[in-house]
């Protein structure tokens, strides 16, 4: 017995195999059984050491793999090596679809198997995913414990798998996926193999989550960097826009600053979609539908944002010629719209204040009856850029007016509401030309009647009444523009009219001549028209020589113009002479 025990100890010391130790069983079976147990313990210890060493190596490899795909490939290769299986593979959880999908394989040859998806609860892997517990079987195709599906069984059969072991990938209770080890022959999985696969799965889950967090950190750093760049761009934009406002710049300067910052075209439109300013190759302005929220909106192949201030829509800022706008650039555009709104609001308030002053002055002038303008009124006009000492034309505009500044001649005159009309007092001496120009500038759907000229303050009230009657007549006649002088007798069709003013306009120069010289040119005209425009018959009716009539008619031509005898002028003269006769006592 001592000799046998010594021999067994020698075999153990020599790391002899279990078979050599078993050869001593015939002589001393009890001692050999004990030696085999010691041998099995030594083998298990060594195997455990090898597994721990392999796990350490695996952890080191996974720690050095930054790419999530590389981490998964390393996991399945190491699992296949450590467990000595034919195939190892790993599925990941898809929260959106509620299943797991194949992500990495080692030893697989079937494309169908490599594209497999496993619903929760279906097959061995689906059960692992659903219960978050490990499962294994020596013969999966014949194991009725699992919910077999045609898709899963077909893919497993094509890969030729028989024995399968799967264990979940969990981190802090979070399910990540499933790690599998498989044989193409029937084989039992030992519990230490299942535990080893579980250790690999734990390492894999931690490494995978770390890789994801590294990627998230990188994304966060990239976002932070982009945000920093956006802050710098926003600061630059703020400085540019502030400089524009502080230097008294307008919307054209804001459009230029925004276009240079974003390298795009910019257009600023008013509430009627008329272009106020552009920068770059801006297209022809068109109607832009955008909400009043102040937020940037995609419109066609460009962007637009409402320009609003104090609850009032002032216009629209549109831009394009750039593929995309990031969040910081979008905020820059919205900031530009705010600054544009402030500039337009300042301009609007200044224009309203200036218009109030001009309207007050116009009201005072229209209330005066005759005489030269007071020096105080002339000085107030001079401060507004007006010259009230020169002749002006009074125009009455009826209908929708585009702008007071346009009606006033862009600051050269006065314009403002008076009753139901807009009244404009514009420098000039030709009322017909002023009426036509205002009609063109103010647009369709408007009627403009003009009278004058007159020096503001000297009979402006009377001329305004004449212009208003002219407008009444134009409305009745359906004409867009004209003057009292141009309409003549037709100017009385809109209302009762002022016959004295009409007679003065038509016959005034001839009557003044008769009053100064004591002549009777008006009587000669009446005789001439009564004789059918025959100087000879008129001379007979007046009992003078025909040469006298001819000389008097030449004097009339010098006073009224060479066209006095044309049909239209002759008709006006005959009508005026007729009214003159009717008004005689």
XYZ file of C-alpha atoms in Angstrom:
585
model
C 0.000 0.000 0.000
C 2.658 2.615 0.832
C 4.474 1.718 -2.381
C 1.256 2.164 -4.412
C 0.448 5.475 -2.726
C 3.967 6.660 -3.468
C 3.536 5.665 -7.140
C 0.227 7.507 -7.367
C 1.755 10.646 -5.829
C 4.608 10.402 -8.318
C 2.125 10.190 -11.221
C 0.228 13.208 -9.908
C 3.471 15.155 -9.536
C 4.357 14.266 -13.130
C 0.954 15.615 -14.229
C 0.072 12.205 -15.604
C -3.194 11.733 -17.362
C -6.225 10.124 -15.746
C -5.744 7.061 -17.942
C -2.257 6.332 -16.547
C -3.542 6.747 -13.016
C -6.437 4.411 -13.747
C -3.940 1.641 -14.651
C -3.223 1.214 -10.910
C -6.888 0.539 -10.150
C -6.545 -3.297 -10.159
C -4.163 -3.321 -7.218
C -5.550 -0.486 -5.073
C -8.925 0.792 -6.408
C -9.674 3.051 -3.441
C -6.331 4.890 -3.721
C -6.733 5.258 -7.470
C -10.245 6.711 -7.081
C -8.876 9.283 -4.668
C -6.015 10.108 -7.040
C -8.476 10.548 -9.937
C -10.530 12.938 -7.878
C -7.379 14.930 -7.116
C -6.550 14.831 -10.841
C -10.036 16.111 -11.758
C -9.713 18.939 -9.269
C -6.343 19.925 -10.677
C -7.788 19.847 -14.218
C -10.797 21.943 -13.191
C -8.554 24.436 -11.451
C -6.323 24.737 -14.480
C -9.305 25.054 -16.768
C -10.692 27.783 -14.546
C -7.370 29.578 -14.579
C -7.315 29.360 -18.375
C -10.853 30.686 -18.575
C -10.044 33.584 -16.215
C -6.938 34.378 -18.222
C -8.997 34.286 -21.382
C -11.602 36.579 -19.811
C -8.866 39.040 -18.829
C -7.502 38.939 -22.370
C -11.014 39.411 -23.697
C -11.610 42.411 -21.426
C -8.303 43.901 -22.574
C -9.224 43.392 -26.232
C -12.673 44.852 -25.764
C -11.320 47.862 -23.894
C -9.034 48.665 -26.810
C -11.825 48.382 -29.421
C -13.469 51.812 -29.897
C -15.662 50.814 -32.807
C -18.902 49.074 -31.651
C -18.783 46.782 -34.677
C -15.229 45.739 -33.787
C -16.317 45.029 -30.197
C -19.065 42.689 -31.353
C -16.811 40.830 -33.768
C -14.197 40.355 -31.025
C -16.846 38.979 -28.650
C -18.129 36.253 -30.931
C -14.622 35.211 -32.038
C -13.474 34.837 -28.429
C -16.660 32.968 -27.419
C -16.171 30.485 -30.240
C -12.518 29.970 -29.273
C -13.027 29.635 -25.505
C -15.956 27.239 -25.708
C -14.611 25.363 -28.713
C -17.925 25.581 -30.568
C -18.575 25.469 -34.293
C -20.458 28.784 -34.403
C -20.836 31.797 -32.120
C -23.125 34.719 -32.819
C -24.676 37.753 -31.165
C -28.047 39.450 -31.576
C -28.923 43.001 -30.491
C -32.184 44.317 -29.132
C -34.246 46.611 -31.403
C -36.514 48.673 -29.069
C -38.484 50.162 -31.964
C -39.480 46.779 -33.474
C -39.501 44.865 -30.194
C -37.268 41.983 -31.364
C -33.584 41.083 -31.747
C -31.569 41.001 -34.942
C -28.342 39.250 -35.938
C -25.385 41.626 -35.637
C -22.157 39.561 -35.514
C -21.224 35.928 -36.281
C -18.128 33.707 -36.195
C -18.069 30.388 -38.069
C -21.424 30.996 -39.807
C -21.806 30.068 -43.499
C -25.528 30.759 -44.131
C -26.571 34.191 -45.419
C -30.143 33.473 -44.348
C -28.987 32.735 -40.810
C -26.857 35.889 -40.704
C -29.930 38.006 -41.570
C -32.246 36.343 -39.030
C -34.507 38.336 -36.679
C -35.916 36.699 -33.532
C -39.205 37.949 -32.061
C -39.355 38.041 -28.271
C -40.376 34.619 -26.984
C -39.768 32.812 -30.298
C -37.061 30.151 -30.408
C -34.311 29.723 -27.827
C -32.903 33.220 -28.433
C -36.323 34.868 -28.297
C -36.961 33.170 -24.956
C -33.621 34.421 -23.593
C -34.513 37.944 -24.752
C -37.952 37.748 -23.207
C -36.966 36.241 -19.833
C -33.430 37.692 -19.660
C -32.181 34.278 -18.452
C -29.738 31.818 -20.099
C -31.092 28.730 -21.921
C -29.296 25.793 -23.567
C -30.175 22.559 -25.286
C -28.170 19.631 -26.722
C -30.628 19.207 -29.611
C -32.579 22.352 -30.512
C -34.526 20.947 -33.512
C -35.985 18.169 -31.318
C -36.444 20.239 -28.126
C -40.155 20.977 -27.624
C -39.554 23.439 -24.801
C -39.091 26.272 -27.287
C -41.585 28.036 -29.551
C -40.421 26.937 -32.981
C -41.189 29.094 -36.023
C -40.717 28.235 -39.671
C -38.377 31.194 -40.205
C -36.107 30.404 -37.248
C -36.085 26.633 -37.802
C -35.339 27.107 -41.497
C -32.363 29.388 -40.806
C -31.027 27.059 -38.055
C -31.360 24.032 -40.339
C -29.577 25.820 -43.187
C -26.701 26.651 -40.817
C -26.771 23.026 -39.554
C -26.924 23.915 -35.837
C -27.989 21.339 -33.261
C -26.739 22.218 -29.762
C -27.342 25.874 -28.816
C -26.585 27.875 -25.687
C -27.696 31.505 -25.282
C -27.200 34.002 -22.476
C -28.483 37.587 -22.163
C -26.377 40.765 -22.330
C -27.501 42.892 -19.371
C -26.130 46.121 -17.860
C -27.842 47.602 -14.787
C -31.006 45.763 -15.750
C -30.875 47.066 -19.324
C -31.303 44.335 -21.916
C -28.764 44.776 -24.733
C -28.799 41.504 -26.667
C -28.036 37.764 -26.598
C -24.698 35.909 -26.977
C -24.845 32.362 -28.449
C -22.500 29.381 -28.756
C -23.547 26.462 -30.991
C -22.418 23.028 -32.238
C -23.414 21.328 -35.449
C -23.644 17.995 -33.564
C -25.625 16.917 -30.549
C -23.746 17.828 -27.367
C -24.495 18.694 -23.755
C -23.332 22.063 -22.388
C -21.624 21.868 -18.993
C -22.628 24.414 -16.389
C -19.109 25.829 -16.321
C -19.419 26.435 -20.096
C -22.739 28.216 -19.588
C -21.130 30.271 -16.808
C -18.154 31.115 -19.047
C -20.496 32.232 -21.836
C -22.373 34.352 -19.256
C -19.096 35.990 -18.175
C -18.276 36.772 -21.792
C -21.783 38.198 -22.229
C -21.333 40.424 -19.184
C -18.017 41.720 -20.504
C -19.570 42.225 -23.915
C -22.542 44.132 -22.503
C -20.320 46.459 -20.470
C -17.990 47.029 -23.400
C -20.878 47.632 -25.761
C -22.520 50.158 -23.441
C -19.149 51.865 -22.917
C -18.620 52.033 -26.659
C -22.062 53.554 -27.034
C -21.316 56.078 -24.317
C -18.034 56.945 -25.972
C -19.947 57.529 -29.202
C -22.541 59.585 -27.341
C -19.759 61.582 -25.708
C -18.177 62.165 -29.102
C -21.551 63.248 -30.468
C -22.043 65.536 -27.483
C -18.588 67.045 -27.971
C -19.329 67.536 -31.667
C -22.652 69.152 -30.795
C -20.923 71.313 -28.195
C -18.326 72.329 -30.747
C -21.053 73.139 -33.254
C -22.933 75.069 -30.590
C -19.767 76.986 -29.762
C -19.321 77.792 -33.425
C -22.978 78.815 -33.546
C -22.489 81.061 -30.512
C -19.524 82.694 -32.188
C -21.556 83.168 -35.359
C -24.465 84.534 -33.333
C -22.125 86.942 -31.528
C -20.727 88.104 -34.866
C -24.239 88.552 -36.234
C -25.304 90.443 -33.106
C -22.338 92.804 -33.464
C -23.061 93.382 -37.154
C -26.760 94.042 -36.616
C -26.093 96.286 -33.605
C -23.623 98.287 -35.655
C -26.235 98.720 -38.393
C -28.817 100.032 -35.932
C -26.432 102.296 -34.001
C -25.063 103.807 -37.199
C -28.548 104.627 -38.426
C -28.524 101.995 -41.174
C -31.622 100.736 -42.930
C -33.099 97.433 -44.031
C -30.749 97.316 -47.015
C -27.779 97.273 -44.602
C -29.379 94.459 -42.576
C -30.013 92.449 -45.753
C -26.384 92.929 -46.803
C -25.069 91.914 -43.368
C -27.218 88.753 -43.247
C -26.345 87.805 -46.822
C -22.620 88.143 -46.114
C -22.856 86.146 -42.876
C -24.690 83.212 -44.478
C -23.407 83.619 -48.050
C -26.908 83.709 -49.530
C -29.365 86.071 -51.185
C -31.739 88.067 -49.004
C -34.905 90.040 -49.770
C -36.952 92.241 -47.415
C -40.603 92.734 -48.410
C -43.246 95.029 -46.939
C -46.751 93.897 -45.961
C -47.896 94.255 -49.586
C -44.935 92.134 -50.810
C -43.232 95.158 -52.362
C -39.462 94.819 -52.220
C -37.754 97.102 -49.679
C -34.193 95.765 -49.993
C -32.239 92.896 -51.576
C -28.771 91.398 -51.369
C -27.206 88.987 -53.817
C -29.014 87.384 -56.736
C -32.449 87.589 -55.150
C -35.280 86.425 -57.455
C -38.169 88.663 -58.420
C -40.127 89.248 -55.170
C -43.381 87.320 -54.991
C -46.071 86.793 -52.430
C -44.677 84.842 -49.452
C -47.105 83.061 -47.108
C -45.582 82.800 -43.639
C -47.067 82.775 -40.152
C -46.647 85.698 -37.746
C -44.907 83.464 -35.173
C -41.472 84.929 -35.878
C -40.079 81.427 -36.509
C -38.173 80.544 -39.647
C -40.271 78.614 -42.175
C -39.237 76.616 -45.219
C -40.834 78.157 -48.323
C -40.097 76.378 -51.609
C -36.334 76.213 -52.071
C -35.723 79.014 -49.573
C -36.767 80.263 -46.155
C -38.899 83.105 -44.849
C -39.718 84.671 -41.491
C -42.299 87.297 -40.566
C -41.062 90.775 -39.632
C -43.281 91.942 -36.762
C -43.045 94.445 -33.926
C -45.477 95.610 -31.240
C -48.029 93.086 -32.496
C -47.954 94.616 -35.990
C -46.903 92.774 -39.142
C -44.414 94.994 -40.976
C -43.181 92.683 -43.714
C -41.270 89.502 -44.519
C -37.603 88.544 -44.658
C -36.839 85.898 -47.292
C -33.559 84.199 -48.184
C -32.206 81.361 -50.314
C -29.291 80.158 -52.386
C -28.064 77.972 -49.502
C -28.727 74.234 -49.163
C -29.411 73.976 -45.438
C -29.511 76.138 -42.321
C -28.404 74.736 -38.985
C -30.067 75.751 -35.750
C -27.616 78.557 -35.063
C -28.017 79.969 -38.560
C -31.780 79.783 -38.190
C -31.569 81.823 -34.995
C -29.359 84.334 -36.813
C -32.055 84.774 -39.473
C -34.729 85.202 -36.806
C -32.527 87.764 -35.039
C -32.114 89.603 -38.348
C -35.913 89.661 -38.701
C -36.225 91.178 -35.215
C -33.662 93.882 -35.994
C -35.397 94.554 -39.321
C -38.684 94.919 -37.458
C -37.114 97.442 -35.088
C -35.672 99.483 -37.959
C -38.984 99.444 -39.826
C -40.857 100.319 -36.627
C -38.522 103.277 -35.997
C -39.026 104.406 -39.580
C -42.796 103.960 -39.288
C -42.996 105.911 -36.041
C -40.813 108.687 -37.475
C -42.935 108.798 -40.636
C -46.122 108.915 -38.556
C -44.748 111.753 -36.437
C -43.621 113.667 -39.508
C -46.967 113.035 -41.177
C -48.852 114.363 -38.151
C -46.869 117.590 -38.344
C -47.481 117.852 -42.102
C -51.179 117.050 -41.716
C -51.560 119.768 -39.076
C -49.866 122.285 -41.342
C -52.038 121.240 -44.299
C -55.194 121.614 -42.189
C -54.191 125.164 -41.199
C -53.434 126.114 -44.808
C -56.742 124.725 -46.081
C -58.583 126.754 -43.425
C -57.114 130.092 -44.581
C -59.062 132.279 -46.976
C -56.965 134.592 -49.152
C -53.910 136.675 -48.375
C -50.234 135.806 -48.292
C -49.120 132.937 -46.040
C -48.082 133.949 -42.561
C -44.308 134.014 -41.929
C -44.755 131.434 -39.165
C -46.409 129.009 -41.594
C -43.691 129.614 -44.165
C -41.010 128.911 -41.534
C -42.746 125.696 -40.402
C -42.867 124.609 -44.005
C -39.175 125.389 -44.476
C -38.312 123.137 -41.526
C -40.180 120.361 -43.323
C -38.324 121.000 -46.563
C -41.197 122.905 -48.192
C -41.226 126.204 -50.128
C -44.630 127.678 -49.430
C -43.817 130.942 -51.208
C -43.891 129.363 -54.690
C -46.938 128.256 -56.722
C -48.508 124.904 -55.832
C -51.203 122.701 -57.322
C -53.962 121.285 -55.105
C -55.018 117.705 -55.883
C -57.889 115.736 -54.353
C -57.360 111.956 -54.496
C -60.291 109.631 -53.994
C -59.891 105.860 -53.561
C -57.252 103.554 -52.065
C -53.977 105.458 -51.827
C -50.646 103.580 -51.736
C -48.718 106.063 -49.581
C -48.792 109.637 -48.346
C -45.135 110.180 -49.206
C -45.875 109.240 -52.828
C -48.827 111.612 -52.943
C -46.741 114.426 -51.466
C -44.024 113.990 -54.052
C -41.589 112.193 -51.729
C -41.404 115.094 -49.303
C -41.632 117.977 -51.813
C -45.201 118.803 -50.851
C -47.924 118.161 -48.313
C -50.415 115.325 -48.230
C -52.945 114.195 -45.707
C -56.522 113.017 -45.179
C -59.214 115.668 -45.376
C -62.771 114.456 -45.021
C -63.175 111.312 -47.122
C -60.377 112.256 -49.491
C -56.628 112.587 -49.562
C -55.475 116.112 -50.335
C -52.047 116.793 -51.809
C -50.475 120.219 -52.235
C -47.620 119.798 -54.686
C -45.185 122.389 -56.115
C -46.026 123.170 -59.758
C -48.020 125.326 -62.133
C -49.721 122.742 -64.381
C -52.667 121.048 -62.584
C -53.283 118.643 -65.475
C -49.692 117.361 -65.364
C -49.799 117.016 -61.551
C -53.075 115.058 -61.698
C -51.723 112.696 -64.362
C -48.452 112.123 -62.468
C -50.226 111.383 -59.199
C -52.600 108.997 -60.955
C -49.661 107.056 -62.382
C -47.765 106.902 -59.095
C -50.709 106.061 -56.843
C -51.992 103.192 -58.990
C -55.291 102.014 -60.420
C -58.679 102.461 -58.792
C -57.985 106.090 -57.867
C -59.452 109.370 -59.111
C -57.308 112.527 -58.989
C -58.694 116.017 -59.622
C -56.408 119.044 -59.525
C -56.748 122.822 -59.589
C -54.467 125.814 -59.323
C -51.811 127.034 -59.305
C -51.925 128.997 -56.077
C -49.453 130.126 -53.441
C -50.329 128.201 -50.234
C -52.053 130.507 -47.820
C -53.345 132.726 -50.604
C -56.742 131.317 -51.524
C -55.791 127.678 -50.944
C -59.221 126.968 -49.501
C -60.993 128.115 -52.684
C -58.650 126.160 -54.950
C -59.161 123.069 -52.794
C -62.939 123.418 -53.245
C -62.420 123.662 -57.006
C -60.179 120.564 -57.028
C -62.793 118.674 -55.015
C -65.530 119.594 -57.488
C -63.235 118.510 -60.306
C -62.818 115.125 -58.629
C -66.600 114.837 -58.271
C -66.945 115.508 -61.988
C -64.182 113.006 -62.861
C -65.924 110.315 -60.806
C -69.213 111.081 -62.581
C -67.463 110.970 -65.959
C -65.498 107.808 -65.124
C -62.113 109.460 -65.766
C -59.039 108.716 -63.604
C -57.425 112.172 -63.628
C -57.877 115.735 -64.812
C -57.884 119.404 -63.842
C -60.516 122.106 -63.536
C -58.995 123.926 -66.502
C -58.957 120.713 -68.542
C -62.595 119.816 -67.801
C -63.953 123.298 -68.333
C -67.754 123.338 -68.404
C -67.809 119.551 -67.825
C -66.417 120.251 -64.379
C -69.868 121.360 -63.322
C -71.516 117.951 -63.896
C -70.466 116.568 -60.530
C -72.460 119.084 -58.511
C -73.739 122.652 -58.335
C -70.272 124.041 -59.013
C -68.939 127.616 -58.853
C -70.016 129.466 -62.028
C -68.029 132.586 -61.164
C -64.843 130.541 -60.886
C -65.631 128.812 -64.153
C -66.237 132.118 -65.943
C -63.048 133.492 -64.499
C -61.060 130.499 -65.734
C -62.475 130.687 -69.284
C -63.064 134.416 -69.879
C -60.962 135.991 -67.165
C -58.070 137.345 -69.306
C -60.492 138.931 -71.831
C -62.711 140.435 -69.124
C -59.669 141.866 -67.301
C -58.529 143.478 -70.569
C -61.966 145.036 -71.126
C -61.995 146.377 -67.567
C -58.565 147.973 -67.946
C -58.995 149.385 -71.459
C -62.704 150.055 -71.532
C -63.001 147.870 -74.626
C -65.666 145.294 -75.434
C -63.791 142.215 -76.576
C -66.355 139.988 -74.849
C -69.149 141.640 -76.860
C -67.162 141.165 -80.054
C -66.785 137.443 -79.187
C -70.544 137.115 -78.600
C -71.286 138.800 -81.958
C -68.665 136.668 -83.712
C -70.156 133.376 -82.462
C -73.733 134.631 -83.038
C -72.779 135.373 -86.668
C -71.634 131.773 -87.181
C -67.948 132.681 -86.757
C -68.165 135.207 -89.666
C -66.140 138.415 -89.067
C -68.074 140.242 -91.814
C -71.538 139.478 -90.423
C -70.273 140.234 -86.898
C -69.010 143.649 -88.125
C -72.426 144.355 -89.596
C -74.139 143.442 -86.350
C -71.756 145.680 -84.361
C -71.889 148.502 -86.929
C -68.086 148.593 -87.269
C -65.659 147.898 -90.055
C -64.678 144.290 -90.643
C -61.008 145.161 -90.001
C -61.980 146.342 -86.523
C -63.521 142.939 -85.773
C -60.425 141.199 -87.135
C -58.122 143.323 -84.914
C -60.271 142.600 -81.851
C -60.159 138.842 -82.551
C -56.360 139.023 -82.869
C -56.289 140.637 -79.419
C -58.473 137.776 -78.080
C -55.992 135.278 -79.523
C -53.122 137.021 -77.731
C -55.047 136.824 -74.448
C -56.477 133.273 -74.669
C -53.975 131.551 -76.933
C -53.876 130.795 -80.621
C -56.090 127.709 -80.114
C -59.043 129.761 -78.864
C -60.993 129.139 -82.092
C -60.550 125.348 -82.133
C -63.850 123.496 -81.739
C -63.309 122.468 -78.105
C -62.081 125.898 -76.965
C -64.734 127.662 -79.014
C -67.414 125.506 -77.347
C -66.082 126.397 -73.874
C -66.077 130.117 -74.790
C -69.650 129.990 -76.108
C -70.850 128.129 -72.991
C -69.107 130.633 -70.750
C -70.566 133.580 -72.686
C -73.974 131.950 -72.401
C -73.606 131.549 -68.611
C -72.423 135.171 -68.422
C -75.556 136.376 -70.156
C -77.737 134.257 -67.889
C -76.113 135.714 -64.762
C -76.687 139.355 -65.876
C -79.382 141.227 -63.872
